[in-house]
XYZ file of C-alpha atoms in Angstrom:
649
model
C 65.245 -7.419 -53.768
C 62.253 -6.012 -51.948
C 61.157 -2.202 -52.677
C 61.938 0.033 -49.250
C 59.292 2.065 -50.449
C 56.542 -0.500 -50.732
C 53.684 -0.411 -48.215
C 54.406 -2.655 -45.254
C 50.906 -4.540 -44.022
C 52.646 -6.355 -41.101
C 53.716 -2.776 -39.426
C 50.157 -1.294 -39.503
C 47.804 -4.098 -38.973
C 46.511 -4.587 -35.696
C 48.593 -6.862 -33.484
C 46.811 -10.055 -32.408
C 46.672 -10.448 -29.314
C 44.952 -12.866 -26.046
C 42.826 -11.016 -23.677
C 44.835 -13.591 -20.912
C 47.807 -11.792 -22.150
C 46.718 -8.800 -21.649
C 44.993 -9.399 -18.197
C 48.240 -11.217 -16.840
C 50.453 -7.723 -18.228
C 47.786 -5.831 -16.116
C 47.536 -7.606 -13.059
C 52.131 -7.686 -13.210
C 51.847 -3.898 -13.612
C 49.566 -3.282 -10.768
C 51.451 -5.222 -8.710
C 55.076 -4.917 -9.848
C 55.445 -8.382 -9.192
C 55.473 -11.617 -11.082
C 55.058 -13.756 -7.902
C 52.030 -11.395 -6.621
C 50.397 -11.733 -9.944
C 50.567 -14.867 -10.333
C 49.216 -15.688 -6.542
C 46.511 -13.099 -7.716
C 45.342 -15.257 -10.719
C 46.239 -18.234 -9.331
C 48.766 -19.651 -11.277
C 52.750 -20.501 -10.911
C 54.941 -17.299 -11.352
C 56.195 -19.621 -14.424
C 52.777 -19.675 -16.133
C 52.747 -15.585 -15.819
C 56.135 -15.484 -17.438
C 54.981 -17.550 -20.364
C 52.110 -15.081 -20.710
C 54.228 -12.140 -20.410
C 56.873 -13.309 -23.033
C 54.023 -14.502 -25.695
C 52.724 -11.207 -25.826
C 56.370 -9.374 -26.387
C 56.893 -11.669 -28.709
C 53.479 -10.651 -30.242
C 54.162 -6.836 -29.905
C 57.978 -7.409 -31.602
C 59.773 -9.231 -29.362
C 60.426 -5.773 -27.575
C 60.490 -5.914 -23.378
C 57.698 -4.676 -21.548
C 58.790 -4.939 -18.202
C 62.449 -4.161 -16.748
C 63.753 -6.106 -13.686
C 64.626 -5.063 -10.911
C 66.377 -6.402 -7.431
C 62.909 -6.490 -6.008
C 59.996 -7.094 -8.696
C 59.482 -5.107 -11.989
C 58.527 -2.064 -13.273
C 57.105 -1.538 -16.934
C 59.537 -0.487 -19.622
C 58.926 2.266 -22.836
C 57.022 -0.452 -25.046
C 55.408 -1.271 -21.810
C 54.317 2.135 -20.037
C 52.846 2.554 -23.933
C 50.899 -0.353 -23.813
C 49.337 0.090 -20.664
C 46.243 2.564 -20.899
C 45.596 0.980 -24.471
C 45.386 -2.925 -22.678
C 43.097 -0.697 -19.574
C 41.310 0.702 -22.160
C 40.744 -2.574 -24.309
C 39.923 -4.770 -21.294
C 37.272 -1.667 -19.732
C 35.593 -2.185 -23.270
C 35.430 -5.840 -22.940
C 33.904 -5.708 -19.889
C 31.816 -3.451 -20.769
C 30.380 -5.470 -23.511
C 29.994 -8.678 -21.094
C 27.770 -6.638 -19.000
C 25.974 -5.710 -22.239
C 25.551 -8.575 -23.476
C 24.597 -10.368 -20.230
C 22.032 -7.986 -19.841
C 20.791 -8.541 -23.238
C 20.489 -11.839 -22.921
C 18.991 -11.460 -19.633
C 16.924 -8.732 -20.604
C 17.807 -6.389 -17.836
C 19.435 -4.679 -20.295
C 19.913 -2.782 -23.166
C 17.072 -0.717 -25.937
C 13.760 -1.697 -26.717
C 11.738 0.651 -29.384
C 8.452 0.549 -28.838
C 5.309 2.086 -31.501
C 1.762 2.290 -30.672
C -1.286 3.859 -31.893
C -3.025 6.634 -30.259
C -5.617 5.435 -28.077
C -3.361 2.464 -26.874
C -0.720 5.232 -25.783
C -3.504 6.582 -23.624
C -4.044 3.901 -21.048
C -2.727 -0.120 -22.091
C 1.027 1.035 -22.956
C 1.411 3.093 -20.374
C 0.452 0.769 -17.933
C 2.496 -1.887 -20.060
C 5.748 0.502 -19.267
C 4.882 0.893 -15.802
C 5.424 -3.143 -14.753
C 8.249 -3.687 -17.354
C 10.487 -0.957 -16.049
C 9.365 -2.179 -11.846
C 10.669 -5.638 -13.389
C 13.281 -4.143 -15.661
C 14.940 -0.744 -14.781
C 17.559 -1.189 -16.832
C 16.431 -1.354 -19.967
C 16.262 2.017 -21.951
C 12.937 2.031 -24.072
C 12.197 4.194 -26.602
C 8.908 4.805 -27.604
C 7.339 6.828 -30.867
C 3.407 7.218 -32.158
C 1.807 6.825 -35.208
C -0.608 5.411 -37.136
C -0.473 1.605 -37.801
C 0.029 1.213 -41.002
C 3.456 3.393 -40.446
C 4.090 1.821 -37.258
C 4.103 -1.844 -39.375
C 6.283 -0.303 -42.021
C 8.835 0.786 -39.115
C 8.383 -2.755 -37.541
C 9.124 -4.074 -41.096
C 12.299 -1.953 -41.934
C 14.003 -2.485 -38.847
C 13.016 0.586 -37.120
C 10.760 -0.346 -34.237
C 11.099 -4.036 -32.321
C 7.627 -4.138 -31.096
C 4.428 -1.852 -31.959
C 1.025 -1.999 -30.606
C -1.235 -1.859 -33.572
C -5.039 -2.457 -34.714
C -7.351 -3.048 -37.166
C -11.374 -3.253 -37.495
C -11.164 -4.349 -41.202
C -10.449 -7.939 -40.881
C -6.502 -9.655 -40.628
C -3.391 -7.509 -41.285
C -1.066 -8.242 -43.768
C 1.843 -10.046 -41.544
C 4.699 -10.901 -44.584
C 7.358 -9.008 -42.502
C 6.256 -9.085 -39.016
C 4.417 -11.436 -36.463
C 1.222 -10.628 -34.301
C 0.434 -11.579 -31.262
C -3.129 -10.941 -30.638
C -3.822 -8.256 -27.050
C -7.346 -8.030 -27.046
C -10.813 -6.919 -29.343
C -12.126 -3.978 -27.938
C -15.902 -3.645 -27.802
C -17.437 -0.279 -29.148
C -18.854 2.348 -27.502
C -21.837 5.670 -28.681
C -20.697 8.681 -27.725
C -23.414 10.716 -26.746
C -23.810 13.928 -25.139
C -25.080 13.146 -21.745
C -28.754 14.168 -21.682
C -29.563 12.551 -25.219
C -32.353 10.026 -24.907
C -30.263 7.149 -25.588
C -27.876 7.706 -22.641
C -30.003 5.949 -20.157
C -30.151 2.941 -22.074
C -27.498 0.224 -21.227
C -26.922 -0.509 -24.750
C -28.058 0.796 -28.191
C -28.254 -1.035 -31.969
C -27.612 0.946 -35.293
C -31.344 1.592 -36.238
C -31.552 3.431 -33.326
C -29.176 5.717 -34.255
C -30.183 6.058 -37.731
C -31.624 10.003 -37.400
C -28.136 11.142 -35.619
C -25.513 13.229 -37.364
C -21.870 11.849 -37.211
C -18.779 13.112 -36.191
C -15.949 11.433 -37.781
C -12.312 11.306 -38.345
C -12.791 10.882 -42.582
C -15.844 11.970 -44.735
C -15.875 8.618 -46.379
C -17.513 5.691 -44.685
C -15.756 3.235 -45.694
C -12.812 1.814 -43.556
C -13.404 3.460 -40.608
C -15.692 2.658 -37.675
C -19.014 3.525 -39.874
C -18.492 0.704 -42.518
C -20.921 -1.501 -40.262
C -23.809 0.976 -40.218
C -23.334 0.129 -44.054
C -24.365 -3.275 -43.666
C -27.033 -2.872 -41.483
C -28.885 -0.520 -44.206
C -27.746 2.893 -43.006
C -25.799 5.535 -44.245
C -24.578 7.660 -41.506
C -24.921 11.176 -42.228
C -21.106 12.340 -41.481
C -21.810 16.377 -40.644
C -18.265 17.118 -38.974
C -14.638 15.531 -39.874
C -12.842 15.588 -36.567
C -9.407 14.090 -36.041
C -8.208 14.412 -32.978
C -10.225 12.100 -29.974
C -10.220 14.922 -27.519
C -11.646 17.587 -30.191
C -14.343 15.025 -31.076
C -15.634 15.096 -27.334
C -15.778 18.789 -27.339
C -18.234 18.149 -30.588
C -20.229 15.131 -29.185
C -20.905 17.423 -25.737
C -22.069 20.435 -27.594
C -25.007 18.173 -29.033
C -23.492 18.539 -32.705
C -23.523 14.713 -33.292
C -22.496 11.464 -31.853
C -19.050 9.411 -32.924
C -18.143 5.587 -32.007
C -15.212 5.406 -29.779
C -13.524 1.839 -29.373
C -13.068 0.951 -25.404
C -9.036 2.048 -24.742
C -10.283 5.533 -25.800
C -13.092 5.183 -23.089
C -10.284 5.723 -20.785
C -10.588 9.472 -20.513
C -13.946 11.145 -21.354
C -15.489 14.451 -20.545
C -18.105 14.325 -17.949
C -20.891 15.770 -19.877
C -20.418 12.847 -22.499
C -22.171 9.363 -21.855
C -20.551 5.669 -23.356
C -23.187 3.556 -24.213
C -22.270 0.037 -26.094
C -23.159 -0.594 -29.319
C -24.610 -3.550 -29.556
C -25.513 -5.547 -33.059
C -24.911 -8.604 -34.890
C -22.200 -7.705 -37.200
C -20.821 -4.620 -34.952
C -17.416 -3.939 -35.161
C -14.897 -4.669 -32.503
C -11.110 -3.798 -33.128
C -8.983 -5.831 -32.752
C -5.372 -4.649 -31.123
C -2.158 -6.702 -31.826
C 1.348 -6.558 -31.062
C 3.699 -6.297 -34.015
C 7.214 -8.003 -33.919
C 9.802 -8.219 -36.850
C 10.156 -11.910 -38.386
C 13.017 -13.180 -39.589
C 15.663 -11.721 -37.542
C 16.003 -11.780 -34.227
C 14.330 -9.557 -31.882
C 16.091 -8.325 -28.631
C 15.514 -10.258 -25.937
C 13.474 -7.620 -23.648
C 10.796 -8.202 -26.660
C 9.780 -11.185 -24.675
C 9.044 -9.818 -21.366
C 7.148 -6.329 -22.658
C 5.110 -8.483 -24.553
C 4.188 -10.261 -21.511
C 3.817 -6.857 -20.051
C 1.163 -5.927 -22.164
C -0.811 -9.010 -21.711
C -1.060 -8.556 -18.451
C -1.753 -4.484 -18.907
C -4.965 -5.461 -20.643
C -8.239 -5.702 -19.123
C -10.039 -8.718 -18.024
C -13.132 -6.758 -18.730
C -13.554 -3.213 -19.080
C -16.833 -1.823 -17.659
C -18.466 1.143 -19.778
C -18.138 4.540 -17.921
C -21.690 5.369 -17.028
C -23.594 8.848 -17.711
C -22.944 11.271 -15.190
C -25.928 11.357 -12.538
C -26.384 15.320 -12.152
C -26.147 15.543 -15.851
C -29.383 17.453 -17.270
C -31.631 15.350 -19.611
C -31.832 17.024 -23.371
C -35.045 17.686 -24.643
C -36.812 15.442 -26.671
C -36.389 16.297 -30.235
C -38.758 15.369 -32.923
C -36.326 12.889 -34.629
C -35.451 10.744 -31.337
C -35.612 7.132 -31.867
C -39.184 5.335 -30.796
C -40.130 1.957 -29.867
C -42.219 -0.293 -31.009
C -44.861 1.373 -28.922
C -44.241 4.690 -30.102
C -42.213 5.511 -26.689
C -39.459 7.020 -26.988
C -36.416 5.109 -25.708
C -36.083 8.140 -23.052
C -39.369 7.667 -21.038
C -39.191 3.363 -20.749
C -37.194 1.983 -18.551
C -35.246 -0.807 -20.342
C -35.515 -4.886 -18.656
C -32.617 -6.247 -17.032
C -34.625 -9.374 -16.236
C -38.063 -11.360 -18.197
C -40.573 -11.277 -15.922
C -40.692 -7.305 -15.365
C -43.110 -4.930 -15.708
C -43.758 -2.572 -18.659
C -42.538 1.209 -16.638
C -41.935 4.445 -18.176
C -42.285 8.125 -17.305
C -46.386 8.062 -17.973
C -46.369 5.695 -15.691
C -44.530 7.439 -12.693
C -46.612 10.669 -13.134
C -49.511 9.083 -13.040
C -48.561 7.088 -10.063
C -47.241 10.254 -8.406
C -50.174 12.137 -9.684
C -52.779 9.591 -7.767
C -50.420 9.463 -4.859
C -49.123 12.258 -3.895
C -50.801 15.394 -5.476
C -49.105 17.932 -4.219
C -45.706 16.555 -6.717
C -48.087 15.982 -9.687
C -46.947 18.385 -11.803
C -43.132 18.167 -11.316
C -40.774 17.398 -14.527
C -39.860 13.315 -14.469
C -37.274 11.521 -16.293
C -35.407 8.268 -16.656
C -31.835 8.009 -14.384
C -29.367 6.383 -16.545
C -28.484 3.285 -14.711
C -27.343 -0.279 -14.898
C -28.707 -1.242 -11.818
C -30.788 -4.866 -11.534
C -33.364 -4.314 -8.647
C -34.799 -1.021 -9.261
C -35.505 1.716 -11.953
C -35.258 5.208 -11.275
C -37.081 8.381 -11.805
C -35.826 12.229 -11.133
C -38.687 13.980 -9.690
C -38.306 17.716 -9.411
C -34.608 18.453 -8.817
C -33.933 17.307 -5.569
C -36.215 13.687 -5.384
C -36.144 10.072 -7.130
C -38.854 7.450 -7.701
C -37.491 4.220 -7.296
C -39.816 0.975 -8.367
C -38.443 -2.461 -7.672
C -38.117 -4.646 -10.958
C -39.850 -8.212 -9.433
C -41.186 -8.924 -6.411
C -38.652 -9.795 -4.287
C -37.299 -6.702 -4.792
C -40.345 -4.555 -3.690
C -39.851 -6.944 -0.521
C -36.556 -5.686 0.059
C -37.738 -2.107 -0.615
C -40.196 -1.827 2.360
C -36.854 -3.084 4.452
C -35.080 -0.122 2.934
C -37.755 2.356 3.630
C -38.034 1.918 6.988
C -34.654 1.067 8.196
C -33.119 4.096 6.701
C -35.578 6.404 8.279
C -33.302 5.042 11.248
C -29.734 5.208 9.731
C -29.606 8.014 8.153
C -28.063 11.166 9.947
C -26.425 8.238 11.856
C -23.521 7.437 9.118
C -20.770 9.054 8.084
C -21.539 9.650 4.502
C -25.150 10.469 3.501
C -27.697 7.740 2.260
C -30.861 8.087 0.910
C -33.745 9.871 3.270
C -36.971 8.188 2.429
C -39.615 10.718 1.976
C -42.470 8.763 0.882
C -43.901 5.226 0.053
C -46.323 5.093 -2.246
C -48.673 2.174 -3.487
C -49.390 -0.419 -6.165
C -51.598 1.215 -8.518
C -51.878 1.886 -12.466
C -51.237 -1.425 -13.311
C -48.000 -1.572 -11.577
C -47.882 -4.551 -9.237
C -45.098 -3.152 -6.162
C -44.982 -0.694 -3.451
C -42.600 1.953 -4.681
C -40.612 4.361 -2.879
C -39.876 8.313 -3.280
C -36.357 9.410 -1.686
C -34.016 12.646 -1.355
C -31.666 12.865 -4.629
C -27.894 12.520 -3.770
C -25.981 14.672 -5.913
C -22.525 12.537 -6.950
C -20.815 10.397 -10.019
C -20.771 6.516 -10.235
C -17.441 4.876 -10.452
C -16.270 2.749 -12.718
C -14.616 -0.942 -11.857
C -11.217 -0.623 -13.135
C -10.914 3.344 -13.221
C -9.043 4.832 -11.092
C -10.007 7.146 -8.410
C -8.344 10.787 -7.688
C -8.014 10.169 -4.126
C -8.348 6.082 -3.687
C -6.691 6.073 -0.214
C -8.840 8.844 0.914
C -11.527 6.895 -0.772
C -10.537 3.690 0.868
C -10.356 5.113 4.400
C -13.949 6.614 3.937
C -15.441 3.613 3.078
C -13.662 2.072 6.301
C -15.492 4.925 8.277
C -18.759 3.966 6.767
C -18.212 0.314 7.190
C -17.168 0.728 11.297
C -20.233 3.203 11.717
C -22.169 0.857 10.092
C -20.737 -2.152 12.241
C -21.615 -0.279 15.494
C -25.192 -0.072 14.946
C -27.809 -1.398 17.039
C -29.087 -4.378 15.717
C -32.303 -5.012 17.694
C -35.034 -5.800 15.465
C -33.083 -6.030 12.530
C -33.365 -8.211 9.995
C -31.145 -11.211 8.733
C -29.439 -9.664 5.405
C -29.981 -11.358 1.985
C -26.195 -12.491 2.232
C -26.743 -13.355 5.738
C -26.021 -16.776 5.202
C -22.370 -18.879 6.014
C -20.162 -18.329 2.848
C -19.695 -22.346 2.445
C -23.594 -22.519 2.076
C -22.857 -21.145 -1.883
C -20.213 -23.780 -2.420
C -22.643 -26.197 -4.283
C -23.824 -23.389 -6.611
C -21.017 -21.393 -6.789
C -19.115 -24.229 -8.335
C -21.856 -24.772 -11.063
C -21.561 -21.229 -12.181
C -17.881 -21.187 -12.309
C -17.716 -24.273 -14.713
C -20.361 -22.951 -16.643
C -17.780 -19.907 -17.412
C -15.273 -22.082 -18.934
C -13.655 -20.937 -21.394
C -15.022 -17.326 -20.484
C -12.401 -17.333 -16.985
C -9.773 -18.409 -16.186
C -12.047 -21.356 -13.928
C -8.638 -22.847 -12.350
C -7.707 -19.400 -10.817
C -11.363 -18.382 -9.896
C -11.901 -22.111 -8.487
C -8.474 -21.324 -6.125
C -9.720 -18.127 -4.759
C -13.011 -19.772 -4.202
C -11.019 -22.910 -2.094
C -9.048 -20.472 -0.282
C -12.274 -18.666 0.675
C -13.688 -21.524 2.077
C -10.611 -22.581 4.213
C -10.794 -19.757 6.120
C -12.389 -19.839 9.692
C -16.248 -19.432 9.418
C -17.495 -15.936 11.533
C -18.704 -17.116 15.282
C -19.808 -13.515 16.134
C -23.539 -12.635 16.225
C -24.485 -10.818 12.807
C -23.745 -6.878 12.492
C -25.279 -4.420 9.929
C -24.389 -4.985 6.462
C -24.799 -2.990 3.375
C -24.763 -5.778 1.599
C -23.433 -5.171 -2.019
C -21.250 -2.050 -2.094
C -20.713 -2.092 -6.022
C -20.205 0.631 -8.236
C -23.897 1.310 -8.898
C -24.622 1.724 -5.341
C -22.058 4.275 -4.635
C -21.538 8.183 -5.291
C -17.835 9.915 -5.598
C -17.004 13.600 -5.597
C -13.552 14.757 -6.075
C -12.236 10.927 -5.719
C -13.970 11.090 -2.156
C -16.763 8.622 -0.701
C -19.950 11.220 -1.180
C -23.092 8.789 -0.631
C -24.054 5.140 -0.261
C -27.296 4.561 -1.948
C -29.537 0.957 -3.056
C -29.410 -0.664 0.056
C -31.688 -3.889 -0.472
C -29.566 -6.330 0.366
C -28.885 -4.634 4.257
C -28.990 -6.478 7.212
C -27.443 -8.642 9.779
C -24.682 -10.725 8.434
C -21.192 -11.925 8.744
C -19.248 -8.379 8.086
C -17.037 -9.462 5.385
C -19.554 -9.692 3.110
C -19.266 -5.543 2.948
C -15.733 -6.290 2.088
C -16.549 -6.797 -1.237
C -15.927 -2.998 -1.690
C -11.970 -3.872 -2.039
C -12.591 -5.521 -5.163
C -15.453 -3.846 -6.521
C -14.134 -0.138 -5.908
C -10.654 -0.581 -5.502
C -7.191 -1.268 -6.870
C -4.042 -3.035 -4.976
C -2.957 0.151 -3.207
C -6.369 1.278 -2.021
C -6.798 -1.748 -0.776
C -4.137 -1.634 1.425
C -5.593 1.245 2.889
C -8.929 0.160 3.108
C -7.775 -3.074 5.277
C -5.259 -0.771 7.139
C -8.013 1.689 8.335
C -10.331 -0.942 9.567
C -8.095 -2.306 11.694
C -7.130 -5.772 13.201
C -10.562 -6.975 13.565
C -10.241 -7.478 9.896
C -7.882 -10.344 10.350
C -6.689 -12.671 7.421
C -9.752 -15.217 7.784
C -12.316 -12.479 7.648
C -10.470 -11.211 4.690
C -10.384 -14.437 3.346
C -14.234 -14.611 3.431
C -14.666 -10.928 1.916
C -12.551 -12.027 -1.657
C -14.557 -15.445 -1.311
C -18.138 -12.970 -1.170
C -16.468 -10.877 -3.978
C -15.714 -13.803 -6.196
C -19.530 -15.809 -5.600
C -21.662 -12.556 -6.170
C -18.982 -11.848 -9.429
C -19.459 -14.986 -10.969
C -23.342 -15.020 -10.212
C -23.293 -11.961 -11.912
C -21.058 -12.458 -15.169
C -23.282 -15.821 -15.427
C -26.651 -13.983 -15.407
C -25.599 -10.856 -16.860
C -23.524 -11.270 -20.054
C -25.597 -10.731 -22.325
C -27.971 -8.189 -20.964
C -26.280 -6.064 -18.513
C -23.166 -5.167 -20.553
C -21.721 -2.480 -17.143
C -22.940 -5.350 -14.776
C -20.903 -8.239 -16.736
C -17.741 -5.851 -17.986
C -18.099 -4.889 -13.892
C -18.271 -8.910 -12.785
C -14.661 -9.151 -15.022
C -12.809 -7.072 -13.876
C -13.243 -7.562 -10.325
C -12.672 -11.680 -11.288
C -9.509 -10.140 -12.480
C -8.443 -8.315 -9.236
C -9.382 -11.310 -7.515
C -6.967 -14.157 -9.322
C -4.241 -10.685 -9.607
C -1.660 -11.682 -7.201
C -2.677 -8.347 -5.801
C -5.723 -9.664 -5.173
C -5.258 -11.227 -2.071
C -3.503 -8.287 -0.503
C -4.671 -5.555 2.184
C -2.303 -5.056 5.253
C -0.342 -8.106 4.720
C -0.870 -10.927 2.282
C -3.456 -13.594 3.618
C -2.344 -16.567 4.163
């Protein structure tokens, strides 16, 4: 005879039940009909009944609904059952959505690591287009260093995390890694030191500098390179933090190696030079995922997030033109000639000639007298046709590199004597030409200093649309100049007279490009309708180099050897060289509908020719001119690229 006291399992376990019962016993009690339920869902009111009687008979045969003359109403068992069956049903709904989303990735948490200097520029800009894609996905997101970020990966803790290394391959037993990108490295240097003009440095060169580091041993840090190039870097201050290091490197206490996502945000009295040598190390940046176990599915598309957050090729911040020059100390670095690095100008191309500050004071000295004894020293700059020379405080030597650019600076002297006052913005006022002489071959040119900061391809501006619609101002001023006597512009000729070369220079960058994209832009380009106007003014290669900011404002347009009569979208380069998606919205907004699609067209197909030319010529001895050439290749195959006022079709 069974115990009345034993434990009864059937009375306290869970009942089991269909969700279609319990939909059809919602839907009844809404309704307080069988008939209406059933028209509601579709089926015969004898299908609902069957529903409704499987799950008393599941719930202990007791009745959940009472009849009445006209439809039902629940009973008891039934008004007990109903806000458990809402509440169970809500829940399952709930977790559809969830899971739907999940699957989708609209969805759901994502926990996301990264190392410092990646948190200060690629992950945030990784965030930005996943949650414009993805809003609804909650992400979660935690720093460290990435040997703990791998160990969270590895537990569990973290689904993705942006690590690096510049010690050769990661261990990757409990995680994947999918390579991002290897940064190149930069010298920090405060920026009057010597070696700030120079547009790239090599470890003996910095063999008499004192280090500032994040560890007092050498090994496994940035320094282990020096090693193996002979030196052993003097480490005088251990400085953890990034920012603190800056505030060391600009009080002339030492210099420190800075990998290129930190070059994101630097002081403006601190100067980036690349380190270039055989053997140099770049780190390499990764993106961890867990292996062997699933990973949620909004891993997928952040990972695709962050490809596309990285850099096609990030130019070098330059020094800071109205920064002072340090004095020479007795331990700066010397040529071969015994020069130090400071007073020659370094080559950008073979056939130059030898120039360096003796040089310019004694070709100042025999020209003009009256400036002979005023200080002279090298302007940092990565520019290709000219070198530069402060003279005093408020002048600059420029001497052209080759001959055809000495050419084209006899067209700048005397056509600026004309534009300038005219414009907008200021632009060089030539104050003297002086002579070949000395042993230098050219006709050089002294002109007014213009006080400003270069910008950097790729970094933003702090006012790009006023930025934009200042450049629009110069370009319209420009435009409306009177073009009698003026000459033809280097770029003067029809766009589809590069196709031949152009095309030879992009396949020569295979496997450097992305040559199907570039070749596209380049087709479009050519597509468009040729210009049928008579030429107007031109700048002619509004670049980076050949531009001054203050504030995030348009403060001077300098170099202008290429100017000139030529189709005008050849000056729309600018949108590509000096600004992002939004600016150049702006920029094509301000200039108004002359600007139509086909002359906009023509301006990316200018951008792209010049670009490749460049990255071609340059990559291996104009680091800021090739970094520069890549990332406005970049904005060009963006699908941003081809955007101003409207997309052009």
């Amino acid at each position: 005879m069974p115990n009345p006291h034993a434990a009864r399992p059937a009375d306290t376990a869970p009942p089991d039940l269909s969700t279609v019962w319990l939909r059809t016993f919602l839907d009844v009690a809404r309704h307080g009909s069988f008939t209406v339920a059933a028209r509601e869902l579709g089926w015969t009111q004898s299908a609902v009944s069957r529903q409704i009687a499987a799950l008393e008979a599941a719930l202990g045969g007791a009745p959940l609904f009472d009849r009445l003359p006209r439809g039902v109403r629940p009973t008891a068992h039934g008004r007990a059952l109903l806000p458990h069956a809402t509440d169970v049903m809500s829940r399952l709904t709930s977790l559809g959505r969830e899971l739907t989303a999940l699957r989708d990735a609209t969805g759901g948490l994502l926990r996301v690591g990264a190392f410092a200097t990646a948190d200060a520029g690629l992950v945030p800009r990784a965030i930005a287009r996943f949650r414009a894609a993805r809003p609804g996905v909650t992400l979660v997101r935690e720093e460290g260093l990435t040997p703990a970020l791998l160990a969270r990966v590895a537990d569990g803790g973290l689904d993705l995390a942006v690590v690096s290394t510049t010690g050769g391959a990661l261990p990757a037993d409990a995680y994947e890694l999918h390579h991002l990108l290897d940064e190149p490295l930069y010298v920090a240097l405060p920026s009057g030191h010597p070696l700030a003009a120079l547009p790239e440095v090599r470890f003996p060169q910095l063999a008499a500098e004192e280090w500032i580091s994040g560890s007092s041993r050498i090994e496994g840090t940035l320094l282990d390179a020096a090693v193996r190039h002979g030196l052993r870097p003097r480490v005088a201050h251990v400085v953890a933090e990034w920012t603190a290091k800056q505030g060391y490197v600009a009080a002339g206490l030492g210099v420190t190696l800075i990998p290129a996502l930190a070059a994101e945000s630097v002081r403006q009295d601190i100067a980036l030079v690349p380190l270039r040598d055989e053997g140099a190390p770049a780190r390499a940046v990764y993106a961890a995922t867990p292996r062997g176990h699933s990973a949620p599915p909004a891993v997928a598309p952040f990972l695709r997030a962050l490809r596309a957050a990285c850099p096609a090729g990030r130019a070098f911040p330059q020094p800071v033109r109205t920064a002072p020059a340090a004095p020479m100390s007795p331990t700066t670095p010397t040529t071969s000639t015994g020069r130090s690095p400071m007073s020659t100008a370094p080559k950008t191309h073979a056939d130059e000639p030898d120039i360096d500050e003796d040089l310019v004071r004694r070709l100042v000295g025999a020209r003009f007298p009256a400036w002979a004894g005023l200080p002279v020293r090298l302007v940092g700059s990565a520019g290709t046709s000219n070198v530069m020379y402060r003279l005093g405080t408020d002048m600059v030597v420029r001497l052209p590199r080759r001959a055809g650019d000495a050419e084209s600076a006899r067209r700048e002297h005397e056509w600026l004597r004309r534009l300038s006052g005219a414009l907008p913005v200021p632009v060089p006022a030539p104050l003297a030409m002086g002579e070949p002489g000395e042993g230098y071959p050219y006709p050089w040119s002294v002109f007014r200093w213009l006080e400003g900061e270069t910008p950097v391809a790729g970094r933003p501006l702090a006012e790009p649309a006023l930025f934009a619609e200042d450049m629009a101002a110069f370009l319209t001023a420009l435009r409306g100049f009177d073009t009698a006597g003026a000459p033809a512009s280097y770029r003067g000729d029809p766009l589809a007279s590069r196709d031949a070369d152009t095309r030879a220079v992009i396949a020569g960058l295979r496997g450097v490009v992305d040559t199907d994209a570039v070749t596209a832009v380049w087709d479009a380009a050519l597509r468009a309708a040729p210009w049928q106007g008579p030429g107007v003014w031109v700048h002619g290669d509004l670049q980076p180099g050949n531009v001054l900011v203050a504030r995030g404002r348009l403060s001077a347009v300098i170099d202008f050897e290429c100017m000139g009569t030529a189709d005008p979208a050849v000056d729309l380069i600018a949108a590509w060289y000096l600004m992002d998606g939004e600016a150049r919205r702006s920029f094509r907004a301000a200039l108004g509908p002359a600007t139509d699609d086909a002359m906009w067209a023509r301006g990316r197909g200018w951008a792209l020719t010049i670009a490749v030319n460049e990255l071609s010529y340059y990559r291996e001895t104009n680091l800021w001119m090739a970094d520069t050439a890549r990332h406005v290749i970049g904005e060009l195959t963006s699908g941003d690229g081809e955007l101003g006022d409207g997309e052009v079709r």
